[in-house]
mmCIF file of C-alpha atoms and ligand atoms in Angstrom:
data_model
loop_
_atom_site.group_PDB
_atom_site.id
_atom_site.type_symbol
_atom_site.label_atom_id
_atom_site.label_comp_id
_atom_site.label_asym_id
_atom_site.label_seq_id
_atom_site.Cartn_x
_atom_site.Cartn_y
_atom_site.Cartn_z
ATOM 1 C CA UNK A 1 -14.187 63.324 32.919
ATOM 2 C CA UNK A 2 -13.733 64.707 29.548
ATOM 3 C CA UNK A 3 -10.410 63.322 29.524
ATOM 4 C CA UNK A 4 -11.424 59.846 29.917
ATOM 5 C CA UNK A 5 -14.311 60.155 27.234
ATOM 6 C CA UNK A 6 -11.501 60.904 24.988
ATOM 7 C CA UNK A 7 -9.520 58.031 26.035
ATOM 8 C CA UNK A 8 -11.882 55.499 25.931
ATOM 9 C CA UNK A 9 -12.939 56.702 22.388
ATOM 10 C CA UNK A 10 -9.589 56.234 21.514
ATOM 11 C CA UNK A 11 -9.246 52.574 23.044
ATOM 12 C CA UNK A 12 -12.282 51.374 20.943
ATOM 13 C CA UNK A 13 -10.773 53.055 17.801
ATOM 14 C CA UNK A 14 -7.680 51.366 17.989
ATOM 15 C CA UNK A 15 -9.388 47.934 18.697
ATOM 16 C CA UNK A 16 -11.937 48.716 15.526
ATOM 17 C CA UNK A 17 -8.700 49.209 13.422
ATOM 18 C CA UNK A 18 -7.255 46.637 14.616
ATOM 19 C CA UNK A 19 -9.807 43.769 14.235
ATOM 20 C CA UNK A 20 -10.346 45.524 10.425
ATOM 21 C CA UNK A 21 -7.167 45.097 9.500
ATOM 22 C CA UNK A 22 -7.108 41.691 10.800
ATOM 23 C CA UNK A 23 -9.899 41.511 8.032
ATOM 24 C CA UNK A 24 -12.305 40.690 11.048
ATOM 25 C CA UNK A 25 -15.938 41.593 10.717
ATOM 26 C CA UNK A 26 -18.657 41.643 12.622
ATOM 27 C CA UNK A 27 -22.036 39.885 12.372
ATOM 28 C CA UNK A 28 -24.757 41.641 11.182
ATOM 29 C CA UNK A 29 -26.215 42.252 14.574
ATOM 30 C CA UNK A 30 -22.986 44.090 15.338
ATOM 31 C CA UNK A 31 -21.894 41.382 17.497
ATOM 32 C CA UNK A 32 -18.718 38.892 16.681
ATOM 33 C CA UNK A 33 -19.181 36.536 13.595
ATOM 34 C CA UNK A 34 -19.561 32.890 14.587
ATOM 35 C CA UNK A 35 -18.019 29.736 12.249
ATOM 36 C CA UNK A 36 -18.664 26.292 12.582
ATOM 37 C CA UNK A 37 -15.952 24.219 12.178
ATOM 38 C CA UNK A 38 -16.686 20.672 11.322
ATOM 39 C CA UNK A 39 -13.980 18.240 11.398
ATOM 40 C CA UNK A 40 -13.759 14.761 10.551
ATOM 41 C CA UNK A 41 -11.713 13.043 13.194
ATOM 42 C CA UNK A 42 -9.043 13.615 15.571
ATOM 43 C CA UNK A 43 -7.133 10.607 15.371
ATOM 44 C CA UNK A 44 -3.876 11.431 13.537
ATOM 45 C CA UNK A 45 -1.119 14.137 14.604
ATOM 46 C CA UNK A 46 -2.002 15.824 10.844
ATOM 47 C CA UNK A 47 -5.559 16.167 12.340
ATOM 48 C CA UNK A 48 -4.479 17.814 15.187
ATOM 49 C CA UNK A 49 -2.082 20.526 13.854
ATOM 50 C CA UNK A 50 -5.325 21.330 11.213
ATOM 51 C CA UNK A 51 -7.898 21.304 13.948
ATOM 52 C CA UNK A 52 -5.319 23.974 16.243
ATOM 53 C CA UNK A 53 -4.565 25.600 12.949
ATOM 54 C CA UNK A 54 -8.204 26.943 12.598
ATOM 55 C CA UNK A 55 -8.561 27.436 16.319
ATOM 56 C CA UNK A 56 -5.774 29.706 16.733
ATOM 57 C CA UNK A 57 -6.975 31.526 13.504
ATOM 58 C CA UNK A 58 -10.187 32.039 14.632
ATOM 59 C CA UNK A 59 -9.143 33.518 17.660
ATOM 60 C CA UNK A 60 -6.530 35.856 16.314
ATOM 61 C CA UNK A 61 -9.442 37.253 14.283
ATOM 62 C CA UNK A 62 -11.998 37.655 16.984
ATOM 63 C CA UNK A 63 -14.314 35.078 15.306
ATOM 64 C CA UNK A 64 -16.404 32.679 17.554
ATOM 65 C CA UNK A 65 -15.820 29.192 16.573
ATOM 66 C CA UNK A 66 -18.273 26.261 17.050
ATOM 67 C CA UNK A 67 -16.415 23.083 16.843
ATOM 68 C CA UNK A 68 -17.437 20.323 16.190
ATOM 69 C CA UNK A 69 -15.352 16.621 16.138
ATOM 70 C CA UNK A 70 -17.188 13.862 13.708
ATOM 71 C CA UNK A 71 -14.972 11.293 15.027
ATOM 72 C CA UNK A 72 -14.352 9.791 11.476
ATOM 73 C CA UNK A 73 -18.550 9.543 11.430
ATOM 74 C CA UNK A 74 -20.174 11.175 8.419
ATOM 75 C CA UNK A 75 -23.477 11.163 9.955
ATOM 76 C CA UNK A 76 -22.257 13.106 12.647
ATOM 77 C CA UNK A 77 -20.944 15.958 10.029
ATOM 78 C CA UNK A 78 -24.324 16.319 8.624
ATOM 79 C CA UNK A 79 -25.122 16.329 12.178
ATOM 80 C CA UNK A 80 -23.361 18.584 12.716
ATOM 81 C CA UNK A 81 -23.599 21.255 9.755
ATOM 82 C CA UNK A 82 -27.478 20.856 10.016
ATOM 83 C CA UNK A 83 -27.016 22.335 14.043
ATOM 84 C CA UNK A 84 -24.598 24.787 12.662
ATOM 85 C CA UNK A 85 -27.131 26.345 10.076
ATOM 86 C CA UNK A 86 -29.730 26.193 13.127
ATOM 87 C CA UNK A 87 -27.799 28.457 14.942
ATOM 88 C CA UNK A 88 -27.546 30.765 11.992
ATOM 89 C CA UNK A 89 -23.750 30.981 11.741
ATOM 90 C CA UNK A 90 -22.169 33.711 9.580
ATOM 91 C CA UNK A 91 -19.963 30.292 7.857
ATOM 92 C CA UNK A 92 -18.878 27.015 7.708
ATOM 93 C CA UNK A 93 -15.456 24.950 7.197
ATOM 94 C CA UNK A 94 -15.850 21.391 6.565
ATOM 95 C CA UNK A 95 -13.045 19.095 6.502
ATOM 96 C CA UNK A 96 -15.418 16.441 4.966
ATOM 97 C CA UNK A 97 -14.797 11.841 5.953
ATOM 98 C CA UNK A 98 -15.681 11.439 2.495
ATOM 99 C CA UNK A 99 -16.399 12.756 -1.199
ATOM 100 C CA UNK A 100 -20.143 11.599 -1.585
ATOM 101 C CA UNK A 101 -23.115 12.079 0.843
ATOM 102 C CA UNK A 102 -23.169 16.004 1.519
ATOM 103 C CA UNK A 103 -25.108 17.361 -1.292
ATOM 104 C CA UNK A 104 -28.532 17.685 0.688
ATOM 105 C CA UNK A 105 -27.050 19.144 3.786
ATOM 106 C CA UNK A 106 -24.968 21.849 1.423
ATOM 107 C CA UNK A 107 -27.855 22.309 -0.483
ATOM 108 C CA UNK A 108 -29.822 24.035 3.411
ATOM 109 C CA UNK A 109 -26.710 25.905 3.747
ATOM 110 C CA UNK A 110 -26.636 27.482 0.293
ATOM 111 C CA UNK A 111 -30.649 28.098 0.900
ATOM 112 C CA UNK A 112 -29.706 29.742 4.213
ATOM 113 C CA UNK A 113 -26.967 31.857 2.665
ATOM 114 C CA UNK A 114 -24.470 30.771 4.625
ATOM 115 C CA UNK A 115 -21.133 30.521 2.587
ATOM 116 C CA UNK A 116 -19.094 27.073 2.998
ATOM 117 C CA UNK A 117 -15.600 26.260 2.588
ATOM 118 C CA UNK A 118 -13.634 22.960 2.242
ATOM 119 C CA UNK A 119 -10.636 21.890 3.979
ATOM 120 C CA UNK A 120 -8.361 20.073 2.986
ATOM 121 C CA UNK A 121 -10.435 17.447 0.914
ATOM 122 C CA UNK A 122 -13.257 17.759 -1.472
ATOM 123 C CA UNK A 123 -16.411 16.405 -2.035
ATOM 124 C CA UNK A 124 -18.045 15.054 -5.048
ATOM 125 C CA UNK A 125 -20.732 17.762 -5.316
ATOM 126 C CA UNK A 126 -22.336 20.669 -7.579
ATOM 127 C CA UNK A 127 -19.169 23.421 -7.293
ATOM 128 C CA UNK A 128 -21.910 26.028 -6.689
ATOM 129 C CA UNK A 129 -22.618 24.237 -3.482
ATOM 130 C CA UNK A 130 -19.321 25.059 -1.776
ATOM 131 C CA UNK A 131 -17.549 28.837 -1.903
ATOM 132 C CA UNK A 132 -13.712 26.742 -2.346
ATOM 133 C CA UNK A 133 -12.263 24.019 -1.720
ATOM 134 C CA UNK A 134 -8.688 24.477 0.049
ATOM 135 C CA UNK A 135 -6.236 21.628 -0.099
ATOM 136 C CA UNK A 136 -3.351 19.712 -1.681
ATOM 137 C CA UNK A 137 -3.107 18.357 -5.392
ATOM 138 C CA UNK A 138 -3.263 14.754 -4.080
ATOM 139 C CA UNK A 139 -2.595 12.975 -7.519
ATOM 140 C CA UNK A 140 0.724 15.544 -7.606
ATOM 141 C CA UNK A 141 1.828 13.750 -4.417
ATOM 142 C CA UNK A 142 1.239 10.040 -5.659
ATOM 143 C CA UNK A 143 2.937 11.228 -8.616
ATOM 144 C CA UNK A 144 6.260 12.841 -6.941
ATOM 145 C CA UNK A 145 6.408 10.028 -4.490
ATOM 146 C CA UNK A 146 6.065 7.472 -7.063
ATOM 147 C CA UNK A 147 9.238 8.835 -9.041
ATOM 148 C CA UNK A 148 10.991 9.160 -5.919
ATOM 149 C CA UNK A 149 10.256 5.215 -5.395
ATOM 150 C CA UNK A 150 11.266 4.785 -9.054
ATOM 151 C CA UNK A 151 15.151 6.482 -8.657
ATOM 152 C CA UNK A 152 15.707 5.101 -5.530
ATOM 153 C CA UNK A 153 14.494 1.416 -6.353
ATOM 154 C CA UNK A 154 15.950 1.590 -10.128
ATOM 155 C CA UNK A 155 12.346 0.831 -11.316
ATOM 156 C CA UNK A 156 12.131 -2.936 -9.989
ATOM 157 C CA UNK A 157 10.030 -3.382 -6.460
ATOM 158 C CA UNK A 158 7.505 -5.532 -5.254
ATOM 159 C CA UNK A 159 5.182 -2.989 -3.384
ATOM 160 C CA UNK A 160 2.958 -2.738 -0.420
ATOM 161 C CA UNK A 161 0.088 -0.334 -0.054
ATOM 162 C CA UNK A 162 -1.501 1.517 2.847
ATOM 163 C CA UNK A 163 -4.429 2.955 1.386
ATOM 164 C CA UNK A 164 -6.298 5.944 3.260
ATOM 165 C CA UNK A 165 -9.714 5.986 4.339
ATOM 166 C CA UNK A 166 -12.054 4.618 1.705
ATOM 167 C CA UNK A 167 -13.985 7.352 -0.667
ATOM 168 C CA UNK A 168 -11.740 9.966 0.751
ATOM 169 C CA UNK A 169 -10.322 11.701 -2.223
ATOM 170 C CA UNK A 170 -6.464 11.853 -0.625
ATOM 171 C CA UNK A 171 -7.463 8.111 -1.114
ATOM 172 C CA UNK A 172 -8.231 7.932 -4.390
ATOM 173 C CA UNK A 173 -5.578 10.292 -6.070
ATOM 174 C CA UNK A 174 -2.532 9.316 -4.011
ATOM 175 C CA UNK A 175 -3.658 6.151 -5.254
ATOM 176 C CA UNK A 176 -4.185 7.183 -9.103
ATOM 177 C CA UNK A 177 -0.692 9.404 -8.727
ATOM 178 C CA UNK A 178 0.936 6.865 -7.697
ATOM 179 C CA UNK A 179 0.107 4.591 -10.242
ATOM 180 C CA UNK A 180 0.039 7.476 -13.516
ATOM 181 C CA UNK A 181 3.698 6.628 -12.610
ATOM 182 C CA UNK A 182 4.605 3.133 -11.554
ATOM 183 C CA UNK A 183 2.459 1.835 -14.567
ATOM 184 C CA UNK A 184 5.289 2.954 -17.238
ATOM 185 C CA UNK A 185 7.533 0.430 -15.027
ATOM 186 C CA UNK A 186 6.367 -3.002 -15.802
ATOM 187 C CA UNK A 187 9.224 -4.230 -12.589
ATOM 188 C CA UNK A 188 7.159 -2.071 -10.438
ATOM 189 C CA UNK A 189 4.419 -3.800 -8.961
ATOM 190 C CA UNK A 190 1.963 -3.095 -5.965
ATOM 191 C CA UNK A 191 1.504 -6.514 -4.737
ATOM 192 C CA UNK A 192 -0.334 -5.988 -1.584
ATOM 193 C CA UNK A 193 -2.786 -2.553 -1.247
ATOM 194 C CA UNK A 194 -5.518 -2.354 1.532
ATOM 195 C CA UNK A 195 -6.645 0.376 3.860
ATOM 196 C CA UNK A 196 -5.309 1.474 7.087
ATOM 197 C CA UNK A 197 -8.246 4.472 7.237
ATOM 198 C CA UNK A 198 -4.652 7.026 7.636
ATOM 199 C CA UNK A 199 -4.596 5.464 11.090
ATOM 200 C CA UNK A 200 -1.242 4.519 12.847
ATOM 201 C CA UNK A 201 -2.644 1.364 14.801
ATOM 202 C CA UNK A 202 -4.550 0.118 11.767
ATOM 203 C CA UNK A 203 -1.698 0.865 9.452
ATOM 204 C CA UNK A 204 0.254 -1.364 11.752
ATOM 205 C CA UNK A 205 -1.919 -4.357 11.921
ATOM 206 C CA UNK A 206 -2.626 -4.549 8.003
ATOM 207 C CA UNK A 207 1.432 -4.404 7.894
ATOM 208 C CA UNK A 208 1.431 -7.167 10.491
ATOM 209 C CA UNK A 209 -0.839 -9.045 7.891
ATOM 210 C CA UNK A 210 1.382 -8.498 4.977
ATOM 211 C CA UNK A 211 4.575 -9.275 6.457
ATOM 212 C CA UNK A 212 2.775 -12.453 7.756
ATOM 213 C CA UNK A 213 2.196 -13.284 3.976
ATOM 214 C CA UNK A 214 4.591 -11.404 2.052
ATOM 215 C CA UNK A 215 7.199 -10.591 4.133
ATOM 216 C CA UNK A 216 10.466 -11.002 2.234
ATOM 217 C CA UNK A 217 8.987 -10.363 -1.014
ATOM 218 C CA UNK A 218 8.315 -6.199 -0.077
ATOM 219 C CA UNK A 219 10.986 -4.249 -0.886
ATOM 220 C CA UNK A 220 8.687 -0.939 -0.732
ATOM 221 C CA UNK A 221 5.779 0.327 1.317
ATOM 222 C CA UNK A 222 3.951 3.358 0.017
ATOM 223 C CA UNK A 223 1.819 4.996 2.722
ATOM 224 C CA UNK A 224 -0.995 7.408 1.793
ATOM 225 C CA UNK A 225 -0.141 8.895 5.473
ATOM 226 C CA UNK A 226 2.394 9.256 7.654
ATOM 227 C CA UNK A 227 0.846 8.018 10.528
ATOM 228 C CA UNK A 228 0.303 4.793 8.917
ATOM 229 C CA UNK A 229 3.925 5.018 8.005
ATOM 230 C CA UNK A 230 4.763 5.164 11.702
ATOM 231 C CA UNK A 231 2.337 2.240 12.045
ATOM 232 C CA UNK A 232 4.220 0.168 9.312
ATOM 233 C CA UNK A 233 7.612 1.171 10.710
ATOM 234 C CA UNK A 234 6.928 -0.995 14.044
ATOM 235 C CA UNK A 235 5.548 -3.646 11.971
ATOM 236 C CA UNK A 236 8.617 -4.327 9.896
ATOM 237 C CA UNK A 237 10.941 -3.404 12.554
ATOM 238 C CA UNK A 238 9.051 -6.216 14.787
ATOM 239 C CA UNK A 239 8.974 -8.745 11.707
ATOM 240 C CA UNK A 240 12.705 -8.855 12.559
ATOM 241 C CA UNK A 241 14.018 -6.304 9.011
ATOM 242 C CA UNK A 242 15.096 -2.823 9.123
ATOM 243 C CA UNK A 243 12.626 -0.617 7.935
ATOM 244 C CA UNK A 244 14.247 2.146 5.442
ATOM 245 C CA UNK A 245 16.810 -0.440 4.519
ATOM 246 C CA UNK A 246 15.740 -3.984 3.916
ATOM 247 C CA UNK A 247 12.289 -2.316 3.354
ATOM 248 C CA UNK A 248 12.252 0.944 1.734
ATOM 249 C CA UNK A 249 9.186 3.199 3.266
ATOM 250 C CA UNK A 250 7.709 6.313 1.888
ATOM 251 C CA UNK A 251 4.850 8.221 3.181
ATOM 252 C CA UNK A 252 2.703 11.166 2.667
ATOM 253 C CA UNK A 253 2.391 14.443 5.056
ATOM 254 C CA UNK A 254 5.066 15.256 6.715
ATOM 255 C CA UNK A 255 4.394 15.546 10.221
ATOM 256 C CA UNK A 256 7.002 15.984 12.900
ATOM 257 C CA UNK A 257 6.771 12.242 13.525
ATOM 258 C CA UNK A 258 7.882 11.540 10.012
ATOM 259 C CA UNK A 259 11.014 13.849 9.767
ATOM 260 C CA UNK A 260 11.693 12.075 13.144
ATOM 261 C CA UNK A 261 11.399 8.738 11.449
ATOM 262 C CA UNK A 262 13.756 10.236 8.353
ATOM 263 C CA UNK A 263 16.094 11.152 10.623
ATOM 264 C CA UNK A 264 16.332 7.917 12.603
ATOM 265 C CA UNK A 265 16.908 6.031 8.953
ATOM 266 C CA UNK A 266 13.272 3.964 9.206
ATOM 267 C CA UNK A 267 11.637 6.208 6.600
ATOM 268 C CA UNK A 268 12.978 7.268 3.013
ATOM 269 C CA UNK A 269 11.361 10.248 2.180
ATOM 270 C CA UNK A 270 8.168 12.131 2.804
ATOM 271 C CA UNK A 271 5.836 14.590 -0.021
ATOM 272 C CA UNK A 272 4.311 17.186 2.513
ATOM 273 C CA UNK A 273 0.125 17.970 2.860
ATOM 274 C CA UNK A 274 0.345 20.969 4.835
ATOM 275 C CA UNK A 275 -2.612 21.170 6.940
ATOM 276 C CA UNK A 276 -1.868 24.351 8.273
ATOM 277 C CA UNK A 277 -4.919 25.686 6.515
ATOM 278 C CA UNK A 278 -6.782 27.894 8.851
ATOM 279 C CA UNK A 279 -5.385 31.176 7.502
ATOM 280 C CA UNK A 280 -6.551 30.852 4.110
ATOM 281 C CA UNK A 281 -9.803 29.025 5.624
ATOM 282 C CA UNK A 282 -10.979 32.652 7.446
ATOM 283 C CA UNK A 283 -9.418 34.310 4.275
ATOM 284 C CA UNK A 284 -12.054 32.312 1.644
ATOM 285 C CA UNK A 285 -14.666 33.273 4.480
ATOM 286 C CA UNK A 286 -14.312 36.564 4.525
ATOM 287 C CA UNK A 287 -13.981 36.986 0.679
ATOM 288 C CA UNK A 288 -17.234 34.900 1.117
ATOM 289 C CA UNK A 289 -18.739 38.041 3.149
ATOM 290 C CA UNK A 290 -17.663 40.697 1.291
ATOM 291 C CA UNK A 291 -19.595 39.161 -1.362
ATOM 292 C CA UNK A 292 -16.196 38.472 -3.842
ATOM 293 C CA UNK A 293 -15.886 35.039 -5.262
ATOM 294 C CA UNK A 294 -12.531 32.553 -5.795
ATOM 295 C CA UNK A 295 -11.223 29.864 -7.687
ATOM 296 C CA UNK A 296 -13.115 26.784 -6.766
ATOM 297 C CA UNK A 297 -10.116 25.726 -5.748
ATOM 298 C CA UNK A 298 -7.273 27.462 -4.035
ATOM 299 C CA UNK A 299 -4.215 25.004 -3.954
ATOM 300 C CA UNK A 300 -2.024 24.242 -1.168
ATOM 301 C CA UNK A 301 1.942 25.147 -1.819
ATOM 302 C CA UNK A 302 3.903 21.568 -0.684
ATOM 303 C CA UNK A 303 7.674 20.483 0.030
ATOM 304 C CA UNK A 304 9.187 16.980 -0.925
ATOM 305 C CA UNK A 305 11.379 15.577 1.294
ATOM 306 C CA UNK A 306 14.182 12.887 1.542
ATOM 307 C CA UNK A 307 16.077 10.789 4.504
ATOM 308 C CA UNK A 308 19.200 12.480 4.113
ATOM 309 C CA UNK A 309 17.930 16.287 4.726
ATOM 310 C CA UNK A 310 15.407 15.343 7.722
ATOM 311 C CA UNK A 311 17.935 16.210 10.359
ATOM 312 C CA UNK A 312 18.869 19.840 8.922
ATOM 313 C CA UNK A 313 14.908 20.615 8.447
ATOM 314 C CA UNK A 314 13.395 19.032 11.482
ATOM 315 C CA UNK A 315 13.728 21.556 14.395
ATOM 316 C CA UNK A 316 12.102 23.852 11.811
ATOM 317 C CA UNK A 317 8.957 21.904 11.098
ATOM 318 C CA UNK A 318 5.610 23.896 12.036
ATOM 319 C CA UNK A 319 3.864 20.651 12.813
HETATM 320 C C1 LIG B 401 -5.120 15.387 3.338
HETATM 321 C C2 LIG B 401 -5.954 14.876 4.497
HETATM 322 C C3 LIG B 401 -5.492 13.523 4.966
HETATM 323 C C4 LIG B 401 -4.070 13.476 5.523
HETATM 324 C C5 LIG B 401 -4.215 12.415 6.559
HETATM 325 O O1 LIG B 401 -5.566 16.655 2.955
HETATM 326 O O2 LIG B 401 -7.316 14.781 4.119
HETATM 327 O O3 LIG B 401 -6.343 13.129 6.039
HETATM 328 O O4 LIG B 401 -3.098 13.168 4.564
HETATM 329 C C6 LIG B 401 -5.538 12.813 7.172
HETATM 330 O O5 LIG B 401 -3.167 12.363 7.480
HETATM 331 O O6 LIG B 401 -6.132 11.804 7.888
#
């Protein structure tokens, strides 16, 4: 009997150490800590590999994770976080639609002491509402991928743009990059821009539309997504030209699908968002709970890549 005393002691030692140096820790009540998680669609592949990201993290670390899946419905985040802080969760991530809007709701979170932390886009709110926000310099990317456009075009193209979702800040600095750039070449122009909400289908029917009015007079399409990249790629190809040669395409992300479309010769070159984020999502938490603090925000490390390296770098891609 004595012998298995001492053996299970030993078992729950072992797990203890292990779940504290996973940096787990429990609730209060002794019990596992519980994280909502609320996302704001699930309609791209990037979406996807963010959402499984902070899934697999959670469980590696013994966390209990309430999902929850807005379906690109802001409502239905504040929704969402409102239930979250009901249920007294130890934190919440919050890949938010849009910038504006979530001040009240972060504002019963802060009063309920329950730390928050951004994925992947920010929001247009008092920095003392949020712990950090964790994402990529979207104006760098515009930027990069407008100098890219720039060397491979010679400074002269008539462009087409397929804007993100509205008030989403990859939106509005992919936008701003892009143009910081392009507006020191007066032969560089962005003659048709509208939004295809970072959705392939949409990005292909507002591509449809252009090429309808515009088509031989785009020699570039800058995509604020890959999926909408995809989307475009169809477009043009069905329009009867070669997308990545009698249109040059560039797009933002770099999903699977996009090396794919690199290496196939329909896309020119890609400026990664990793949205691999859920690692450094339960790291900000628990920093959160061991009462530390962190820059407001903590800046995702990304890759630029062109057509001619896809094939060498695609069976390595992590999403
Ligand atoms: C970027 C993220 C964007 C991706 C899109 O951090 O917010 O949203 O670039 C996604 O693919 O829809």
């Amino acid at each position: 009997m004595k012998r298995k005393v001492i053996a299970l002691f030993l078992i729950l030692a072992v797990v203890a150490g292990t779940a504290f140096a996973n940096g787990q820790q429990e609730a209060a009540d002794g019990g596992k800590k519980v994280v909502g998680f609320s996302q704001c669609d699930s309609q791209q592949a990037w979406r996807w590999a963010e959402t499984e990201s902070v899934k697999q993290e959670a469980a590696k670390r013994g966390y209990e994770l309430k999902y929850n899946d807005a379906q690109a419905v802001q409502a239905n985040q504040i929704a969402a976080i409102r239930s979250f802080i009901a249920q007294g969760v130890d934190g919440i991530l919050l890949a938010p639609q849009v910038m504006t809007g979530f001040g009240p709701v972060l504002e019963e979170a802060k009063e309920a002491g329950i730390p928050v932390v951004l994925l992947d886009r920010l929001v247009a709110e008092d920095e003392d509402l949020f712990f950090t926000f964790i994402g990529s310099d979207f104006v760098w990317e515009g930027e990069e991928m407008a100098k890219i456009v720039v060397e491979e075009t010679g400074g002269k193209a008539r462009i087409a743009e397929l804007q993100g979702t509205p008030g989403a800040d990859p939106t509005i600095d992919r936008k701003k990059g892009f143009e910081n750039v392009i507006n020191e070449y007066p032969d560089m122009q962005i003659i048709l821009s509208q939004t295809g909400d970072f959705n392939r289908t949409k990005g292909k029917e507002v591509m449809e539309a252009f090429m309808k009015a515009e088509g031989n007079n785009i020699d570039v399409i800058y995509c604020h997504n890959d999926d909408m990249a995809i989307g475009a790629i169809q477009a043009v190809r069905e329009y009867g030209l070669e997308p990545g040669q009698d249109i040059k395409i560039y797009s933002i992300d770099g999903i699977k699908d996009a090396f794919q479309a690199m290496v196939d010769g329909d896309l020119n070159a890609v400026v990664e968002c990793t949205p691999l984020l859920g690692p450094q999502g339960f790291d900000a938490l628990e920093a959160a709970w061991r009462g530390e603090t962190l820059p407001k925000w903590v800046m995702s490390e990304d890759g630029i890549f062109r057509m001619d390296e896809a094939a060498a770098l695609i069976d390595g891609r992590a999403y």
